mmCIF file of C-alpha atoms and ligand atoms in Angstrom:
data_model
loop_
_atom_site.group_PDB
_atom_site.id
_atom_site.type_symbol
_atom_site.label_atom_id
_atom_site.label_comp_id
_atom_site.label_asym_id
_atom_site.label_seq_id
_atom_site.Cartn_x
_atom_site.Cartn_y
_atom_site.Cartn_z
ATOM 1 C CA MET A 95 0.000 0.000 0.000
ATOM 2 C CA LYS A 96 1.110 3.547 -0.792
ATOM 3 C CA LYS A 97 2.745 5.282 2.187
ATOM 4 C CA GLN A 98 0.783 8.123 3.734
ATOM 5 C CA PHE A 99 2.132 11.208 5.514
ATOM 6 C CA ALA A 100 0.552 14.082 7.405
ATOM 7 C CA ILE A 101 2.216 17.513 7.532
ATOM 8 C CA ILE A 102 0.908 19.890 10.179
ATOM 9 C CA GLY A 103 1.935 23.478 9.450
ATOM 10 C CA LEU A 104 2.344 24.489 5.813
ATOM 11 C CA GLY A 105 4.943 27.267 6.105
ATOM 12 C CA ALA A 106 7.950 27.273 3.769
ATOM 13 C CA PHE A 107 9.398 24.134 5.416
ATOM 14 C CA GLY A 108 6.175 22.121 5.797
ATOM 15 C CA GLU A 109 5.132 22.988 2.253
ATOM 16 C CA ALA A 110 8.498 21.896 0.817
ATOM 17 C CA VAL A 111 8.313 18.555 2.651
ATOM 18 C CA ALA A 112 4.689 18.007 1.606
ATOM 19 C CA LEU A 113 5.302 18.771 -2.082
ATOM 20 C CA GLU A 114 8.441 16.601 -2.211
ATOM 21 C CA LEU A 115 6.566 13.646 -0.664
ATOM 22 C CA MET A 116 3.856 14.109 -3.314
ATOM 23 C CA ARG A 117 6.521 14.223 -6.028
ATOM 24 C CA LEU A 118 7.917 10.945 -4.653
ATOM 25 C CA GLY A 119 4.473 9.413 -5.188
ATOM 26 C CA TYR A 120 3.049 9.255 -1.652
ATOM 27 C CA ASP A 121 -0.274 10.414 -0.215
ATOM 28 C CA VAL A 122 0.004 13.609 1.789
ATOM 29 C CA LEU A 123 -2.453 15.285 4.118
ATOM 30 C CA GLY A 124 -1.649 18.947 4.834
ATOM 31 C CA VAL A 125 -3.047 20.764 7.872
ATOM 32 C CA ASP A 126 -2.858 24.498 8.581
ATOM 33 C CA CYS A 127 -4.984 26.954 10.537
ATOM 34 C CA ASN A 128 -4.325 29.634 7.941
ATOM 35 C CA GLU A 129 -7.036 29.310 5.304
ATOM 36 C CA GLU A 130 -5.053 31.170 2.673
ATOM 37 C CA LYS A 131 -1.969 28.915 3.043
ATOM 38 C CA ALA A 132 -4.077 25.755 3.032
ATOM 39 C CA ASN A 133 -6.045 26.821 -0.041
ATOM 40 C CA ARG A 134 -2.925 27.827 -1.943
ATOM 41 C CA ILE A 135 -1.455 24.318 -1.717
ATOM 42 C CA ALA A 136 -4.706 22.316 -1.714
ATOM 43 C CA ASP A 137 -4.646 21.380 -5.431
ATOM 44 C CA ASN A 138 -1.181 19.857 -5.033
ATOM 45 C CA LEU A 139 -1.795 17.597 -2.017
ATOM 46 C CA THR A 140 -3.945 14.487 -1.608
ATOM 47 C CA GLN A 141 -6.009 16.225 1.076
ATOM 48 C CA THR A 142 -5.819 19.559 2.872
ATOM 49 C CA VAL A 143 -7.601 20.445 6.086
ATOM 50 C CA ILE A 144 -7.960 23.865 7.710
ATOM 51 C CA ALA A 145 -7.706 23.224 11.433
ATOM 52 C CA ASP A 146 -6.078 24.484 14.608
ATOM 53 C CA ALA A 147 -3.426 21.874 15.424
ATOM 54 C CA THR A 148 -3.806 22.556 19.149
ATOM 55 C CA ASP A 149 -7.445 21.457 19.032
ATOM 56 C CA GLU A 150 -7.448 17.817 20.155
ATOM 57 C CA GLU A 151 -10.911 17.064 18.745
ATOM 58 C CA ALA A 152 -9.963 18.474 15.331
ATOM 59 C CA LEU A 153 -6.823 16.289 15.246
ATOM 60 C CA ARG A 154 -8.701 13.214 16.456
ATOM 61 C CA GLU A 155 -11.005 13.477 13.428
ATOM 62 C CA LEU A 156 -7.995 13.156 11.119
ATOM 63 C CA ASN A 157 -7.305 9.569 12.275
ATOM 64 C CA LEU A 158 -3.586 10.245 12.465
ATOM 65 C CA GLU A 159 -2.848 6.627 13.406
ATOM 66 C CA ARG A 160 -3.342 5.655 9.741
ATOM 67 C CA PHE A 161 -0.281 7.664 8.627
ATOM 68 C CA ASP A 162 3.227 6.247 8.375
ATOM 69 C CA ALA A 163 4.589 9.473 9.872
ATOM 70 C CA VAL A 164 3.228 12.808 11.046
ATOM 71 C CA LEU A 165 5.416 15.928 10.828
ATOM 72 C CA VAL A 166 4.690 18.866 13.123
ATOM 73 C CA ALA A 167 6.165 21.746 11.097
ATOM 74 C CA ILE A 168 5.088 24.666 13.266
ATOM 75 C CA GLY A 169 8.208 26.588 14.255
ATOM 76 C CA GLU A 170 7.631 30.069 15.569
ATOM 77 C CA ASP A 171 4.788 29.297 17.956
ATOM 78 C CA ILE A 172 6.585 26.910 20.327
ATOM 79 C CA GLU A 173 3.516 26.557 22.534
ATOM 80 C CA ALA A 174 1.396 25.436 19.562
ATOM 81 C CA SER A 175 4.163 23.094 18.373
ATOM 82 C CA THR A 176 4.596 21.400 21.756
ATOM 83 C CA LEU A 177 0.873 21.096 22.401
ATOM 84 C CA CYS A 178 0.318 19.671 18.933
ATOM 85 C CA THR A 179 3.207 17.198 19.420
ATOM 86 C CA MET A 180 1.691 16.045 22.717
ATOM 87 C CA ILE A 181 -1.736 15.525 21.121
ATOM 88 C CA VAL A 182 -0.360 13.755 18.032
ATOM 89 C CA ARG A 183 1.677 11.413 20.263
ATOM 90 C CA SER A 184 -1.377 10.656 22.422
ATOM 91 C CA LEU A 185 -3.434 9.871 19.299
ATOM 92 C CA ASP A 186 -1.185 6.905 18.527
ATOM 93 C CA ALA A 187 0.569 8.328 15.479
ATOM 94 C CA LYS A 188 3.100 5.688 14.372
ATOM 95 C CA GLU A 189 6.001 8.075 14.018
ATOM 96 C CA VAL A 190 6.145 11.716 15.086
ATOM 97 C CA TRP A 191 8.606 14.128 13.449
ATOM 98 C CA VAL A 192 8.897 17.674 14.789
ATOM 99 C CA LYS A 193 10.552 20.851 13.504
ATOM 100 C CA ALA A 194 12.228 22.582 16.457
ATOM 101 C CA ILE A 195 13.720 26.050 16.474
ATOM 102 C CA THR A 196 15.519 26.295 19.819
ATOM 103 C CA ASP A 197 17.349 23.968 22.168
ATOM 104 C CA ILE A 198 14.561 24.227 24.761
ATOM 105 C CA HIS A 199 11.959 23.494 22.083
ATOM 106 C CA HIS A 200 14.038 20.422 21.118
ATOM 107 C CA ARG A 201 14.234 19.194 24.706
ATOM 108 C CA ILE A 202 10.508 19.634 25.344
ATOM 109 C CA VAL A 203 9.374 17.750 22.237
ATOM 110 C CA GLN A 204 11.960 15.058 22.981
ATOM 111 C CA LYS A 205 10.398 14.605 26.426
ATOM 112 C CA LEU A 206 6.973 14.490 24.776
ATOM 113 C CA GLY A 207 8.090 11.495 22.733
ATOM 114 C CA ALA A 208 8.978 12.933 19.311
ATOM 115 C CA ASP A 209 10.758 10.240 17.283
ATOM 116 C CA ARG A 210 12.763 12.630 15.069
ATOM 117 C CA ILE A 211 13.512 16.295 15.739
ATOM 118 C CA LEU A 212 14.648 18.505 12.867
ATOM 119 C CA HIS A 213 16.411 21.875 12.926
ATOM 120 C CA PRO A 214 16.140 22.908 9.269
ATOM 121 C CA GLU A 215 17.707 26.366 9.572
ATOM 122 C CA TYR A 216 20.644 25.063 11.619
ATOM 123 C CA GLU A 217 21.180 22.021 9.381
ATOM 124 C CA MET A 218 20.971 24.174 6.229
ATOM 125 C CA GLY A 219 23.445 26.593 7.811
ATOM 126 C CA LEU A 220 25.961 23.775 8.287
ATOM 127 C CA ARG A 221 25.510 22.673 4.681
ATOM 128 C CA ALA A 222 25.896 26.213 3.376
ATOM 129 C CA ALA A 223 29.148 26.641 5.348
ATOM 130 C CA GLN A 224 30.521 23.343 4.001
ATOM 131 C CA SER A 225 29.631 24.300 0.408
ATOM 132 C CA MET A 226 31.184 27.743 0.787
ATOM 133 C CA ALA A 227 34.378 26.285 2.261
ATOM 134 C CA HIS A 228 34.594 23.424 -0.275
ATOM 135 C CA PRO A 229 32.911 24.501 -3.547
ATOM 136 C CA ASN A 230 33.908 21.250 -5.308
ATOM 137 C CA MET A 231 32.030 19.178 -2.692
ATOM 138 C CA LEU A 232 28.572 18.722 -4.203
ATOM 139 C CA ASP A 233 26.969 16.792 -1.369
ATOM 140 C CA TYR A 234 27.800 15.032 1.871
ATOM 141 C CA ILE A 235 26.352 12.852 4.603
ATOM 142 C CA SER A 236 27.803 12.935 8.084
ATOM 143 C CA LEU A 237 28.139 9.392 9.450
ATOM 144 C CA GLY A 238 29.026 10.642 12.935
ATOM 145 C CA ASP A 239 32.378 10.371 14.755
ATOM 146 C CA ASP A 240 34.078 12.559 12.112
ATOM 147 C CA TYR A 241 33.313 10.191 9.226
ATOM 148 C CA PHE A 242 31.681 11.458 6.048
ATOM 149 C CA LEU A 243 30.376 10.216 2.722
ATOM 150 C CA ILE A 244 30.968 12.890 0.099
ATOM 151 C CA GLU A 245 30.482 13.620 -3.603
ATOM 152 C CA LEU A 246 33.348 15.622 -5.125
ATOM 153 C CA ARG A 247 33.720 17.279 -8.516
ATOM 154 C CA PRO A 248 37.409 17.211 -9.553
ATOM 155 C CA GLY A 249 38.792 20.251 -11.371
ATOM 156 C CA GLU A 250 39.029 20.088 -15.177
ATOM 157 C CA GLN A 251 42.845 20.046 -14.975
ATOM 158 C CA LEU A 252 42.558 16.442 -13.735
ATOM 159 C CA GLU A 253 40.794 15.202 -16.871
ATOM 160 C CA GLY A 254 42.611 12.166 -18.272
ATOM 161 C CA ARG A 255 44.373 11.365 -14.969
ATOM 162 C CA ALA A 256 44.077 7.799 -13.608
ATOM 163 C CA LEU A 257 42.257 7.371 -10.285
ATOM 164 C CA ALA A 258 45.380 5.653 -8.918
ATOM 165 C CA ASP A 259 47.335 8.888 -9.483
ATOM 166 C CA LEU A 260 45.038 11.202 -7.547
ATOM 167 C CA GLY A 261 46.875 10.720 -4.257
ATOM 168 C CA ILE A 262 43.990 9.227 -2.292
ATOM 169 C CA ASP A 263 45.150 8.370 1.256
ATOM 170 C CA ARG A 264 44.031 4.731 1.157
ATOM 171 C CA ASP A 265 44.433 4.231 4.886
ATOM 172 C CA LYS A 266 41.818 6.869 5.610
ATOM 173 C CA ILE A 267 39.642 7.220 2.500
ATOM 174 C CA HIS A 268 37.882 4.717 0.274
ATOM 175 C CA LEU A 269 36.717 5.594 -3.246
ATOM 176 C CA LEU A 270 33.315 3.918 -3.548
ATOM 177 C CA ALA A 271 32.203 4.981 -6.990
ATOM 178 C CA VAL A 272 32.522 7.340 -9.914
ATOM 179 C CA LYS A 273 29.286 9.004 -10.947
ATOM 180 C CA HIS A 274 28.925 10.288 -14.491
ATOM 181 C CA GLY A 275 25.525 11.772 -15.260
ATOM 182 C CA PRO A 276 22.965 9.061 -14.522
ATOM 183 C CA GLU A 277 25.604 6.298 -14.609
ATOM 184 C CA LEU A 278 27.196 5.002 -11.383
ATOM 185 C CA MET A 279 30.412 2.993 -11.701
ATOM 186 C CA LEU A 280 30.849 1.058 -8.435
ATOM 187 C CA ALA A 281 34.329 0.140 -7.219
ATOM 188 C CA PRO A 282 36.040 1.824 -10.205
ATOM 189 C CA ALA A 283 39.324 0.368 -11.436
ATOM 190 C CA PRO A 284 42.465 2.309 -10.367
ATOM 191 C CA GLU A 285 43.356 2.753 -14.040
ATOM 192 C CA HIS A 286 40.024 4.493 -14.822
ATOM 193 C CA LEU A 287 40.832 7.836 -16.471
ATOM 194 C CA LEU A 288 38.883 10.802 -15.185
ATOM 195 C CA ARG A 289 36.446 12.220 -17.726
ATOM 196 C CA ARG A 290 34.887 15.679 -17.724
ATOM 197 C CA ASN A 291 31.912 15.655 -15.307
ATOM 198 C CA ASP A 292 33.048 12.541 -13.435
ATOM 199 C CA HIS A 293 32.134 12.898 -9.756
ATOM 200 C CA LEU A 294 33.970 10.953 -7.040
ATOM 201 C CA ILE A 295 32.002 9.290 -4.236
ATOM 202 C CA LEU A 296 34.259 8.820 -1.226
ATOM 203 C CA VAL A 297 33.910 7.706 2.363
ATOM 204 C CA GLY A 298 36.322 8.281 5.203
ATOM 205 C CA ASP A 299 37.844 10.457 7.846
ATOM 206 C CA GLU A 300 36.894 14.161 7.717
ATOM 207 C CA ASP A 301 40.420 15.602 7.853
ATOM 208 C CA ALA A 302 41.732 13.237 5.185
ATOM 209 C CA LEU A 303 38.733 14.007 2.946
ATOM 210 C CA ARG A 304 39.260 17.752 3.400
ATOM 211 C CA ARG A 305 42.970 17.469 2.550
ATOM 212 C CA PHE A 306 42.140 15.392 -0.533
ATOM 213 C CA ALA A 307 39.367 17.779 -1.680
ATOM 214 C CA GLU A 308 41.821 20.671 -1.519
ATOM 215 C CA THR A 309 44.129 18.913 -3.988
ATOM 216 C CA LEU A 310 41.380 18.657 -6.607
HETATM 217 P P1 ATP B 465 8.504 28.290 7.928
HETATM 218 O O1 ATP B 465 9.813 28.610 8.579
HETATM 219 O O2 ATP B 465 8.295 26.836 7.682
HETATM 220 O O3 ATP B 465 8.195 29.146 6.745
HETATM 221 P P2 ATP B 465 6.839 30.126 9.239
HETATM 222 O O4 ATP B 465 7.904 30.917 9.919
HETATM 223 O O5 ATP B 465 6.198 30.673 8.028
HETATM 224 O O6 ATP B 465 7.392 28.663 8.961
HETATM 225 P P3 ATP B 465 5.609 29.000 11.496
HETATM 226 O O7 ATP B 465 5.196 29.844 12.622
HETATM 227 O O8 ATP B 465 6.784 28.131 11.678
HETATM 228 O O9 ATP B 465 5.706 29.901 10.228
HETATM 229 O O10 ATP B 465 4.347 28.152 11.058
HETATM 230 C C1 ATP B 465 4.378 27.284 9.977
HETATM 231 C C2 ATP B 465 2.955 27.066 9.541
HETATM 232 O O11 ATP B 465 2.217 26.532 10.639
HETATM 233 C C3 ATP B 465 2.234 28.347 9.100
HETATM 234 O O12 ATP B 465 1.674 28.117 7.820
HETATM 235 C C4 ATP B 465 1.178 28.551 10.139
HETATM 236 O O13 ATP B 465 -0.032 29.066 9.590
HETATM 237 C C5 ATP B 465 0.952 27.137 10.679
HETATM 238 N N1 ATP B 465 0.471 27.115 12.059
HETATM 239 C C6 ATP B 465 0.932 27.848 13.104
HETATM 240 N N2 ATP B 465 0.234 27.557 14.208
HETATM 241 C C7 ATP B 465 -0.682 26.615 13.860
HETATM 242 C C8 ATP B 465 -1.715 25.929 14.553
HETATM 243 N N3 ATP B 465 -1.958 26.125 15.843
HETATM 244 N N4 ATP B 465 -2.471 25.059 13.865
HETATM 245 C C9 ATP B 465 -2.248 24.818 12.551
HETATM 246 N N5 ATP B 465 -1.303 25.448 11.841
HETATM 247 C C10 ATP B 465 -0.520 26.336 12.479
#
């Protein structure tokens, strides 16, 4: 059966999550107390409801237990966010995701039983800093404990060079794949010659990855 998600709060963040889940082919219910916001997005979601997310009866009518995950994407009004989180949790939602904007907000919704707590502005800030510092790093995933998975775009001056000659510190970094457009070459041979628009997918220690990225 198709997965179903509920997004409560259709501000810039909630709307982006809701539309992306629709694009991925899932069913999405959007909830917002602001009639104008709800109506603006209504044609693009499976269902849209205008309701106050702090009203327990209104939320009960949505049968939130049928959704695979419910995201509380109310940021500014911490009281509304925490109250809504408490109600959603008590209504047996399977998984509760919450957008938090401060440390205290985070700690309260954690205590209330949120399964995942997101800090979009903070997380985006970290990504922006990484991209500014390393413009040839196209994407990354932090694996924790200073390990990262990254996608690097080598400079054009390296075109025609063999992977074996790039100076990868093999004790600390592993080259997983070369991505070229839609094609992914797993475990590429050391003698593979870099082509224009080849991207390197690497995993390893942060400092070693940073040193390597700076040589590209
Ligand atoms: P974003 O940063 O995602 O753009 P925002 O700053 O525009 O958010 P927030 O205060 O975080 O606004 O609220 C996000 C959405 O949640 C808004 O569309 C707002 O109308 C809605 N919202 C706020 N309080 C409630 C509530 N009690 N019930 C339902 N929706 C609410």
